[in-house]
Short mmCIF file of C-alpha atoms in Angstrom, two decimals:
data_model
loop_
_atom_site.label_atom_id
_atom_site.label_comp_id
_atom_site.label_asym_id
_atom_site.label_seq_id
_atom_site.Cartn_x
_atom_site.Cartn_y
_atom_site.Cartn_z
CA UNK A 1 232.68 -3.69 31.66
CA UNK A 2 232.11 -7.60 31.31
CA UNK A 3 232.85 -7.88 34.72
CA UNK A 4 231.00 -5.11 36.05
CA UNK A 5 228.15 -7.31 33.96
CA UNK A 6 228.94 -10.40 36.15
CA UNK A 7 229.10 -8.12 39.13
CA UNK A 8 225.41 -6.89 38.98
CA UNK A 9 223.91 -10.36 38.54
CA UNK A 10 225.46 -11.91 40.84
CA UNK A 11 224.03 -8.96 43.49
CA UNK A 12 225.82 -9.64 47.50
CA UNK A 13 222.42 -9.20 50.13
CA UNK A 14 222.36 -5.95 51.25
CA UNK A 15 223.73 -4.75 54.53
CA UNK A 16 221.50 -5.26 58.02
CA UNK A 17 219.99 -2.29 58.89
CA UNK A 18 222.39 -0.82 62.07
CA UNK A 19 220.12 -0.70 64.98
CA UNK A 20 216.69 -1.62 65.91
CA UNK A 21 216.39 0.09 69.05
CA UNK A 22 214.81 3.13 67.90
CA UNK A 23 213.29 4.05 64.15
CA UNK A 24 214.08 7.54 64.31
CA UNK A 25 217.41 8.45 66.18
CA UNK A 26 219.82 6.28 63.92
CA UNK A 27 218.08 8.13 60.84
CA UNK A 28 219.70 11.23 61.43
CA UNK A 29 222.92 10.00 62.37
CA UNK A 30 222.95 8.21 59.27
CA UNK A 31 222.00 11.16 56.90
CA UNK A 32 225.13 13.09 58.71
CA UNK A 33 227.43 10.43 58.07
CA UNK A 34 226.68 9.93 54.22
CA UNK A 35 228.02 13.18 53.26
CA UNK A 36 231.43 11.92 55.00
CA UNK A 37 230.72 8.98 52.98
CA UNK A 38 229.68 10.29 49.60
CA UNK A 39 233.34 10.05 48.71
CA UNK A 40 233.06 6.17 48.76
CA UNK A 41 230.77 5.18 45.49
CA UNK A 42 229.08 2.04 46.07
CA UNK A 43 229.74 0.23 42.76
CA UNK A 44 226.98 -2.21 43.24
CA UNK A 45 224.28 0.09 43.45
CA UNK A 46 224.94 2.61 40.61
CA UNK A 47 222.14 4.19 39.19
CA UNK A 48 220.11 2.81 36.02
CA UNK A 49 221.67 4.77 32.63
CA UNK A 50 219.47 6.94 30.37
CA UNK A 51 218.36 4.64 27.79
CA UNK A 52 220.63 4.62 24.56
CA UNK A 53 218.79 6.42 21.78
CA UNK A 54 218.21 9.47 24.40
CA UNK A 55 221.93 9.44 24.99
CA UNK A 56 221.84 12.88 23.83
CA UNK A 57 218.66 13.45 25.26
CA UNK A 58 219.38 17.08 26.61
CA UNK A 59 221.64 18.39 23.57
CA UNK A 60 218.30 17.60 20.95
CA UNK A 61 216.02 19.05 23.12
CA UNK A 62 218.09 22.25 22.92
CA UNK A 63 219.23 21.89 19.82
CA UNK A 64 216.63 20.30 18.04
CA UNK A 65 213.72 22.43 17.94
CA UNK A 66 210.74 21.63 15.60
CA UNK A 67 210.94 24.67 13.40
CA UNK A 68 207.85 25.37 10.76
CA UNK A 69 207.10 27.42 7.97
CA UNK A 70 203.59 28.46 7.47
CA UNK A 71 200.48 28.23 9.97
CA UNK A 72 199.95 25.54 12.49
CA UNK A 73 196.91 25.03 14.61
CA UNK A 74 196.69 22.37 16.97
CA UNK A 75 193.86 21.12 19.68
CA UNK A 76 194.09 18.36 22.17
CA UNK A 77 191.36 17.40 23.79
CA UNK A 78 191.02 15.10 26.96
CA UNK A 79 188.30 12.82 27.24
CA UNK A 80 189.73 11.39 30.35
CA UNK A 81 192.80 11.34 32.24
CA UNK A 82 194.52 8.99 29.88
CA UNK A 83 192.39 9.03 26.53
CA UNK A 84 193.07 12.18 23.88
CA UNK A 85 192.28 12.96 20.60
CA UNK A 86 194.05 15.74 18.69
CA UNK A 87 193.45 17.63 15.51
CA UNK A 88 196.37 19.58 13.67
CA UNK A 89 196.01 21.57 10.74
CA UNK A 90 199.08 22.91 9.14
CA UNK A 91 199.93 24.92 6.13
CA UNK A 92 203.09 25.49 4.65
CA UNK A 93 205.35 24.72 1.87
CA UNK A 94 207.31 21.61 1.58
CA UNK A 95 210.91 21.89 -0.22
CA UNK A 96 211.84 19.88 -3.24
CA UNK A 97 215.32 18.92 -3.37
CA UNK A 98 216.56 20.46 -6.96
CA UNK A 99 219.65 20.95 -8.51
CA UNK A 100 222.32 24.08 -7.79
CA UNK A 101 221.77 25.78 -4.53
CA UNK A 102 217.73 27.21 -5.47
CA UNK A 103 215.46 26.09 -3.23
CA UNK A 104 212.13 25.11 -4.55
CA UNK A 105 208.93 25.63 -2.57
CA UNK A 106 205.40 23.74 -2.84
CA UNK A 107 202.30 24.87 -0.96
CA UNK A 108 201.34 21.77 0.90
CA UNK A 109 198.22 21.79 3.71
CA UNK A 110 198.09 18.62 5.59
CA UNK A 111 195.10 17.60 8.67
CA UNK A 112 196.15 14.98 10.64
CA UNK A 113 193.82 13.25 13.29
CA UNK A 114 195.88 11.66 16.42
CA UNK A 115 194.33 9.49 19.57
CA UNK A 116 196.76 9.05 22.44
CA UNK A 117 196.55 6.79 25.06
CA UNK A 118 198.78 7.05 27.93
CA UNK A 119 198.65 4.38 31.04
CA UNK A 120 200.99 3.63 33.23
CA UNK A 121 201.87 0.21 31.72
CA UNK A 122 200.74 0.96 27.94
CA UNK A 123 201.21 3.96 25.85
CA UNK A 124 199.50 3.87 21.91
CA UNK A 125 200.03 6.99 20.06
CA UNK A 126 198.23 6.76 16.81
CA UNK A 127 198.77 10.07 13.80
CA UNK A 128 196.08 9.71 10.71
CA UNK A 129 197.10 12.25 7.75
CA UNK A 130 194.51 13.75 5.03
CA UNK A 131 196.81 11.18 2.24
CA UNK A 132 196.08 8.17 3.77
CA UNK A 133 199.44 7.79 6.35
CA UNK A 134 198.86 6.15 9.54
CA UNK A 135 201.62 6.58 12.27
CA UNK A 136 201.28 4.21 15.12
CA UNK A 137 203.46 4.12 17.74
CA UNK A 138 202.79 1.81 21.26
CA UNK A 139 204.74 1.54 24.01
CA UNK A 140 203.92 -1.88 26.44
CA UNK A 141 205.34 -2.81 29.55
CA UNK A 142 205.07 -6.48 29.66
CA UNK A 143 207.01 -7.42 32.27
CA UNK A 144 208.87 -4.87 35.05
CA UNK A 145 211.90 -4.77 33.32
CA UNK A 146 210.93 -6.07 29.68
CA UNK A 147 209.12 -3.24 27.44
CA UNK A 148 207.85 -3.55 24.27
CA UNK A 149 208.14 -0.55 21.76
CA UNK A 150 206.66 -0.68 18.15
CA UNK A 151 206.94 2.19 15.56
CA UNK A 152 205.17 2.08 12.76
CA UNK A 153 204.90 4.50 9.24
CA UNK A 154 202.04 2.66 6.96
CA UNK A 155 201.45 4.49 3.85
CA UNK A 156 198.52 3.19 1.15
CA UNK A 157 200.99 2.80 -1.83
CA UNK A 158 202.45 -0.53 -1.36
CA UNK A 159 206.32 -0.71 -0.10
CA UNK A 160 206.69 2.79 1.31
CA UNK A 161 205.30 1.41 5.08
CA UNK A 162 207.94 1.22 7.83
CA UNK A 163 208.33 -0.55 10.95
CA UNK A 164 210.27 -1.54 13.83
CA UNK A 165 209.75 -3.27 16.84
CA UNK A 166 212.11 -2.76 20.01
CA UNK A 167 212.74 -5.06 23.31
CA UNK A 168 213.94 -3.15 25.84
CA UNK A 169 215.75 -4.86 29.00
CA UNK A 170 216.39 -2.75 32.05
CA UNK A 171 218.70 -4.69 34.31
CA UNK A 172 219.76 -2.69 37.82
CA UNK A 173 222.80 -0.53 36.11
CA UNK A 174 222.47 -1.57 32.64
CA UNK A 175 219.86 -1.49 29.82
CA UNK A 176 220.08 -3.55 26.61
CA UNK A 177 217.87 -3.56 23.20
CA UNK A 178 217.35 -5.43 20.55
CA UNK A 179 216.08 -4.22 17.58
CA UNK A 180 214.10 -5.88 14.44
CA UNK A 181 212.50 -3.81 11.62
CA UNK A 182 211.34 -4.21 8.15
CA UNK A 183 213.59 -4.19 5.04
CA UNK A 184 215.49 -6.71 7.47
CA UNK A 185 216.92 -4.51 9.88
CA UNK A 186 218.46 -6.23 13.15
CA UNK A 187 219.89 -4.08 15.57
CA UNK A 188 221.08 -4.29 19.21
CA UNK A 189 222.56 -1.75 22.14
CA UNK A 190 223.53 -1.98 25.28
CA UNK A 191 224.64 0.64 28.08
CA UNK A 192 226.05 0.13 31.27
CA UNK A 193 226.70 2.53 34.18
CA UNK A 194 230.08 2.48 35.08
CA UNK A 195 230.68 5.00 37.68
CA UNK A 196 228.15 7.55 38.97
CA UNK A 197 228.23 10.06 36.71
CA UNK A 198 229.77 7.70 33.33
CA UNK A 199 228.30 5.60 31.28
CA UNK A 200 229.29 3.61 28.34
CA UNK A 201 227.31 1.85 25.49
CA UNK A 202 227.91 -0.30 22.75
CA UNK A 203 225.38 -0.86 19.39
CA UNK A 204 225.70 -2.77 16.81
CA UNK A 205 223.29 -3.20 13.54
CA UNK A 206 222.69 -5.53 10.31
CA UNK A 207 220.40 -4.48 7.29
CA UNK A 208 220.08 -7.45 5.12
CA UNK A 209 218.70 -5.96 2.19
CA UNK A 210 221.81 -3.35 1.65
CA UNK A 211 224.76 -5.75 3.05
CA UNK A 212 225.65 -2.98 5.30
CA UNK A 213 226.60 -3.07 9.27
CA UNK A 214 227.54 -1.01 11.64
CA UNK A 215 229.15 -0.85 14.92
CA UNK A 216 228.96 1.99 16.90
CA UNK A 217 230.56 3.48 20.95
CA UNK A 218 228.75 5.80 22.90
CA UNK A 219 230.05 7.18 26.16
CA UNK A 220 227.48 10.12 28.54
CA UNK A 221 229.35 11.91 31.19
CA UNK A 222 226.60 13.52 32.96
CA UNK A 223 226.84 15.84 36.25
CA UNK A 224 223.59 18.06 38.04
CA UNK A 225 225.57 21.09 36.27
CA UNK A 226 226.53 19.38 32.32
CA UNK A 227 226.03 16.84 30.49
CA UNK A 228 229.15 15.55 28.02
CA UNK A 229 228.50 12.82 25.57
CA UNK A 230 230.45 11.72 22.60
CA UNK A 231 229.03 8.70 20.26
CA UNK A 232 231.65 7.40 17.07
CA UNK A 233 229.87 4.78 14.81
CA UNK A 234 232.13 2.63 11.50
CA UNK A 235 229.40 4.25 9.62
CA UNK A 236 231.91 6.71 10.10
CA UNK A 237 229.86 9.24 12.27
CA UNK A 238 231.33 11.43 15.20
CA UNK A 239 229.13 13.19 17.21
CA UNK A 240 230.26 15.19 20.63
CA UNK A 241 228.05 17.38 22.40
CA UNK A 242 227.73 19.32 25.25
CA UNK A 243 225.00 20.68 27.55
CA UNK A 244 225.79 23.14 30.53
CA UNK A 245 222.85 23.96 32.73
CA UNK A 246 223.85 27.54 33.67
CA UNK A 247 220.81 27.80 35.93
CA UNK A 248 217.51 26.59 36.82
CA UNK A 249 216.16 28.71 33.63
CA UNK A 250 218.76 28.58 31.46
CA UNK A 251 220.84 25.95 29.72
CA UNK A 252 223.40 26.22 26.75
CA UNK A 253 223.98 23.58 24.46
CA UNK A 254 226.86 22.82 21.56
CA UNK A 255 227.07 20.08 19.22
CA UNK A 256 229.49 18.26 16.77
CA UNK A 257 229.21 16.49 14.12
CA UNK A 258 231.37 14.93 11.61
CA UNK A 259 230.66 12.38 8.70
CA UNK A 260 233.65 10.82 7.18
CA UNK A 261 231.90 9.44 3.72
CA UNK A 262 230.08 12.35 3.15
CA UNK A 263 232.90 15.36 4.25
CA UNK A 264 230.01 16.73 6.45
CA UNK A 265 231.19 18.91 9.35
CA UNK A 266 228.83 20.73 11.73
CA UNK A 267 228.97 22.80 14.52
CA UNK A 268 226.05 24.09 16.63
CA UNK A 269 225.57 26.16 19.59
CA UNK A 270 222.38 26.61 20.73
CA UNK A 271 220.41 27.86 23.85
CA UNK A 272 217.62 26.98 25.66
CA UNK A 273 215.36 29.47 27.88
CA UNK A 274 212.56 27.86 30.33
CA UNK A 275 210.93 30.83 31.91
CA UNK A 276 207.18 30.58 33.65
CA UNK A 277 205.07 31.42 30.61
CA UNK A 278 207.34 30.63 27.66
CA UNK A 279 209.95 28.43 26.21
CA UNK A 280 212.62 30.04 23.86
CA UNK A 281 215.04 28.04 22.07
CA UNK A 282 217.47 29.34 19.59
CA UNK A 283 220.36 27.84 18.11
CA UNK A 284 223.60 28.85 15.75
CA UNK A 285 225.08 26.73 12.93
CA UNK A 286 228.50 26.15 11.10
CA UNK A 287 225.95 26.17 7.53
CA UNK A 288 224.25 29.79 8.63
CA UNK A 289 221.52 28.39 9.51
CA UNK A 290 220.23 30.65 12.26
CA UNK A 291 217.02 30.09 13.78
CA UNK A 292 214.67 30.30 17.43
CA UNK A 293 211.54 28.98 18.03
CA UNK A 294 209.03 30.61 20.77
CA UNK A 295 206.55 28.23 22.22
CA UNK A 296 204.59 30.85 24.75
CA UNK A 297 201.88 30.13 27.17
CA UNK A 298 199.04 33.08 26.47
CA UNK A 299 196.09 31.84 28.68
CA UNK A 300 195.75 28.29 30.33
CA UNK A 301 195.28 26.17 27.81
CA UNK A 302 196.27 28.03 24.73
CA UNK A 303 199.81 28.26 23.21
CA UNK A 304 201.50 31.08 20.95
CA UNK A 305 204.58 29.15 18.59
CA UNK A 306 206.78 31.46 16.89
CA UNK A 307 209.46 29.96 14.77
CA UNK A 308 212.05 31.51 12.93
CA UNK A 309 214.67 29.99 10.53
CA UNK A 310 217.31 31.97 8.48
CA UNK A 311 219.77 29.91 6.06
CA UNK A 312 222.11 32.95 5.05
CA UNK A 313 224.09 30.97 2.59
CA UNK A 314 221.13 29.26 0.65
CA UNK A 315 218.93 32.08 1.05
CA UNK A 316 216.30 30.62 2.40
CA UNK A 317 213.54 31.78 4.99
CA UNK A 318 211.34 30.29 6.86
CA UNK A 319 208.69 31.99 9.30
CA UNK A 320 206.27 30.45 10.86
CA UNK A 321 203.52 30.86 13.38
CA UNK A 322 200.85 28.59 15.54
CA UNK A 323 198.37 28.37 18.02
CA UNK A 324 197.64 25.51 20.23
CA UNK A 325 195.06 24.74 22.19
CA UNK A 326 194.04 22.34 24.55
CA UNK A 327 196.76 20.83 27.23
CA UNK B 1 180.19 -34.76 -8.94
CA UNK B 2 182.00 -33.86 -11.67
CA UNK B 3 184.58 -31.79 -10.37
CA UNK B 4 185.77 -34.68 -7.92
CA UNK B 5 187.40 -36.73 -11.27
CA UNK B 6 188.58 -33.70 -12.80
CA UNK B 7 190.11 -32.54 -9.20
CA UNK B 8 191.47 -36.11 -8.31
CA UNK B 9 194.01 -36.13 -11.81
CA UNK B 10 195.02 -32.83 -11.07
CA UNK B 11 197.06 -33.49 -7.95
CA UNK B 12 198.43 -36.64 -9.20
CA UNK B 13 199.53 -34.84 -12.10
CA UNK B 14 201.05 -32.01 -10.74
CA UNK B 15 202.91 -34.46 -7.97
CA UNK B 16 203.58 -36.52 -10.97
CA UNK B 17 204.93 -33.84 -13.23
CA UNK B 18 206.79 -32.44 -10.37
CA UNK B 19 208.50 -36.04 -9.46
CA UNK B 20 209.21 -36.63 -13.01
CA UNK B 21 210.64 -33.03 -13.66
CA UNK B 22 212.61 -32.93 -10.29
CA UNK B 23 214.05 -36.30 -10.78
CA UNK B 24 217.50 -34.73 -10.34
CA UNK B 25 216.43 -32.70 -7.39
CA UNK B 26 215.75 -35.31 -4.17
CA UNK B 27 214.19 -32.50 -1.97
CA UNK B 28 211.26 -31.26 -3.93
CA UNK B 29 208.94 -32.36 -0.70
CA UNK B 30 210.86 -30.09 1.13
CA UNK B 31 210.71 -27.54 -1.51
CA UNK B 32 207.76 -27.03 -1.79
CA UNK B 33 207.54 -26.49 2.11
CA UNK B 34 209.83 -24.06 1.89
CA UNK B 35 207.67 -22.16 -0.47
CA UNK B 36 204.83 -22.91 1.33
CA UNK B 37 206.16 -21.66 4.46
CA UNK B 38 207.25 -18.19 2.16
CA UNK B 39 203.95 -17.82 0.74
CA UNK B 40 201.91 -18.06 4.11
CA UNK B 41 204.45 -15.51 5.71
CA UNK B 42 204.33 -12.91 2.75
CA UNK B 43 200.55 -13.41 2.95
CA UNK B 44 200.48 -12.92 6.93
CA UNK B 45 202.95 -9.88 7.17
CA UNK B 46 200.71 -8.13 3.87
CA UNK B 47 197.38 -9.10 5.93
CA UNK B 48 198.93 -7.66 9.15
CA UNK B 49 200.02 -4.74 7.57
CA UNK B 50 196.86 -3.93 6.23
CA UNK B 51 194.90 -4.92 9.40
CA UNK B 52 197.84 -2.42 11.45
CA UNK B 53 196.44 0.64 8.87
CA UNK B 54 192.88 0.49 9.02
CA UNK B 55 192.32 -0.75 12.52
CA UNK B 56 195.46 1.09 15.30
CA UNK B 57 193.22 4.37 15.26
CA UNK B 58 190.28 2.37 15.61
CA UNK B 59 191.73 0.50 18.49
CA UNK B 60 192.79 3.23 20.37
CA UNK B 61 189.40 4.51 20.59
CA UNK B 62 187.93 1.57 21.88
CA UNK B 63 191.05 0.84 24.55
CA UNK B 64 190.46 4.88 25.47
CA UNK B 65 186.73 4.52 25.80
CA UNK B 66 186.44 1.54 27.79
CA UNK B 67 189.24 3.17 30.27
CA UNK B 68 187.68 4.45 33.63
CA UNK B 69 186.49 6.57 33.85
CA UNK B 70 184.40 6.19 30.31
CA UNK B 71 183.88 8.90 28.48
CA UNK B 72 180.66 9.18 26.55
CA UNK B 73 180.02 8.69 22.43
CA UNK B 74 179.19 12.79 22.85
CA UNK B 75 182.59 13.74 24.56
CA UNK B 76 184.03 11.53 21.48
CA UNK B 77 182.17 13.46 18.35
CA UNK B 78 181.37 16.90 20.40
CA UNK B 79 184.45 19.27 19.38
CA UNK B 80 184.17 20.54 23.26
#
């Protein structure tokens, strides 16, 4: 992997074009011979990796769907192309952790005011809640291949806020990041594409305040039809997953996960259902936790969310329904 | 006029005490630089924190309304 580094800096010119006689007939002659010479990867030109926190980018979009309890009403509106504003309202109950297996539920109603902007070169996302939290997020190109990414949780009481601010260097078959966020968090990753379809990544992290550090591997194996990745971290953390895209509509999706200090082993098997006018997800787990969430398109412009979640063994249900509006 | 002899002692005497106390301790220039330096940061990163909370929504706004092309102050309040 060092070498393959080396390799991709120190890039050969590329080939002379074959023949200048005439733009169009070597075209087609070339097309017809790449097939032939698919079987030969070009090493130096592999393609750019996914970037390392969406590693398992396909698996948590399965697998990972926002289930809610209660009522949810959301509205976007566009000002312009780039500039939104949203307003959510959403009641529910929030759970408070308590002792034996009950499960304790408060009525909580929350309003949150959000302005995106999306450009090109700059993305700020920016949440207000009704208690005060702000949650900022902006996303800046600043050079081609350098981007700056801050996330930001500021709360009014005084040492709950949360930050972090990422550098993000995309290189031709390799990205790297380096990390820095409060409570002295310093983190860095890197990923490199080693053949077409692998790629492997490294990450390591330091929180100063807690003494800890962690090093972790991640490795994607990704194909048009699945998607294999496995990460393993000292924090002792195994996660494999698996995504197979059955068809255009359909995709299936499992997931493991093992923690070694806290005995924690779960399975999950999940599927995911893009049809015209709706989205279904559902999903299986080792706990019995069984739940599906509907996200269905009524009327351009307005949403239907359904979402179900079952947890057979603490007994605990949660049903939820929303309407969105705006795009 | 009066506060320039009562401010002039002061900073003798609290270089003064803090030579005579640190007579042990060579670096107390440095020190106090150190602190310095620790002081200004706290103050800038609680400053920039509260600057981050009340102003990011308010920036957006203003970055989204002078994008082309600009909305108007009644597309901002109107709720359609």
């Amino acid at each position: 992997m060092g070498s393959a580094a080396s390799h991709s800096a120190r890039l050969p010119p590329p080939p002379p074009p074959p023949a200048f006689d005439a733009a169009t007939p070597p075209k087609p002659q070339e097309e017809a011979g790449k097939p032939a010479a698919e079987e030969k990867v070009d090493y130096m030109n592999l393609p750019c990796p996914v970037p390392y926190e969406e590693v398992q980018r396909e698996a948590f979009m399965s697998l990972k769907a926002e289930v809610f309890e209660g009522m949810r009403l959301d509205y976007t509106k566009m000002l312009n192309q780039s500039f939104g504003l949203t307003h959510s309202v959403s009641m529910g109950a929030v759970e408070i952790p308590a002792q034996g297996s009950d499960v304790i539920k408060i009525p909580h109603g929350t309003y949150e005011f959000g302005a995106n902007f999306l450009d090109p070169k700059l993305v700020l996302i920016g949440r207000l809640s009704q208690d005060g939290r702000v949650n900022a997020r902006v996303k800046c190109d600043l050079t081609e291949n350098l981007a700056l990414k801050i996330n930001a949780q500021m709360t009014s009481e005084p040492g709950y806020s949360q930050g972090m601010f990422n550098f993000d260097y995309k290189g031709k078959d390799y990205r790297s990041q380096f990390q820095v966020g409060n409570n002295e968090f310093y983190g860095a990753n890197y990923i490199q594409s080693v053949t077409k379809h692998l790629s492997l990544g490294t990450e390591a992290f330091w929180v100063g305040q807690q003494r800890k550090s962690g090093v972790g591997l991640v490795a994607r194996y990704d194909t048009k039809n699945f998607v294999a990745t496995g990460q393993i971290a000292t924090t002792g953390m195994v996660a494999l997953s698996y995504v197979q895209k059955v068809s255009d509509k359909v995709s299936l999706a499992s997931d493991f996960m093992y923690n070694q200090m806290s005995k924690d082993v779960t399975a999950t098997f999940g599927y995911d259902y893009m049809l015209r006018q709706c989205r279904l997800r559902g999903k299986l787990d080792t706990n019995g936790v069984v739940s599906a969430l509907l996200e269905e398109r009524l009327a351009p412009g307005v949403t239907l969310l359904l979402s179900a979640e079952i947890d057979h063994w603490k007994k605990d249900y949660k049903f939820g329904y929303g309407v969105g509006i705006g795009e | 006029m009066a506060s320039r002899p009562s401010l002039k002692p002061k900073p003798k005497g609290g270089k003064g005490g803090k030579k005579g106390s640190s007579a042990a301790d060579e670096e107390s220039t440095s020190a106090t630089a150190v602190r310095l330096v620790k002081e200004w940061t706290t103050w800038t990163m609680k400053t920039t924190k509260v600057v981050a909370h009340y102003g990011f929504i308010p920036l957006i706004i203003v970055v989204g309304m002078n994008s082309e092309p600009k909305p108007s102050i009644a597309q901002l309040l109107s709720p359609f």
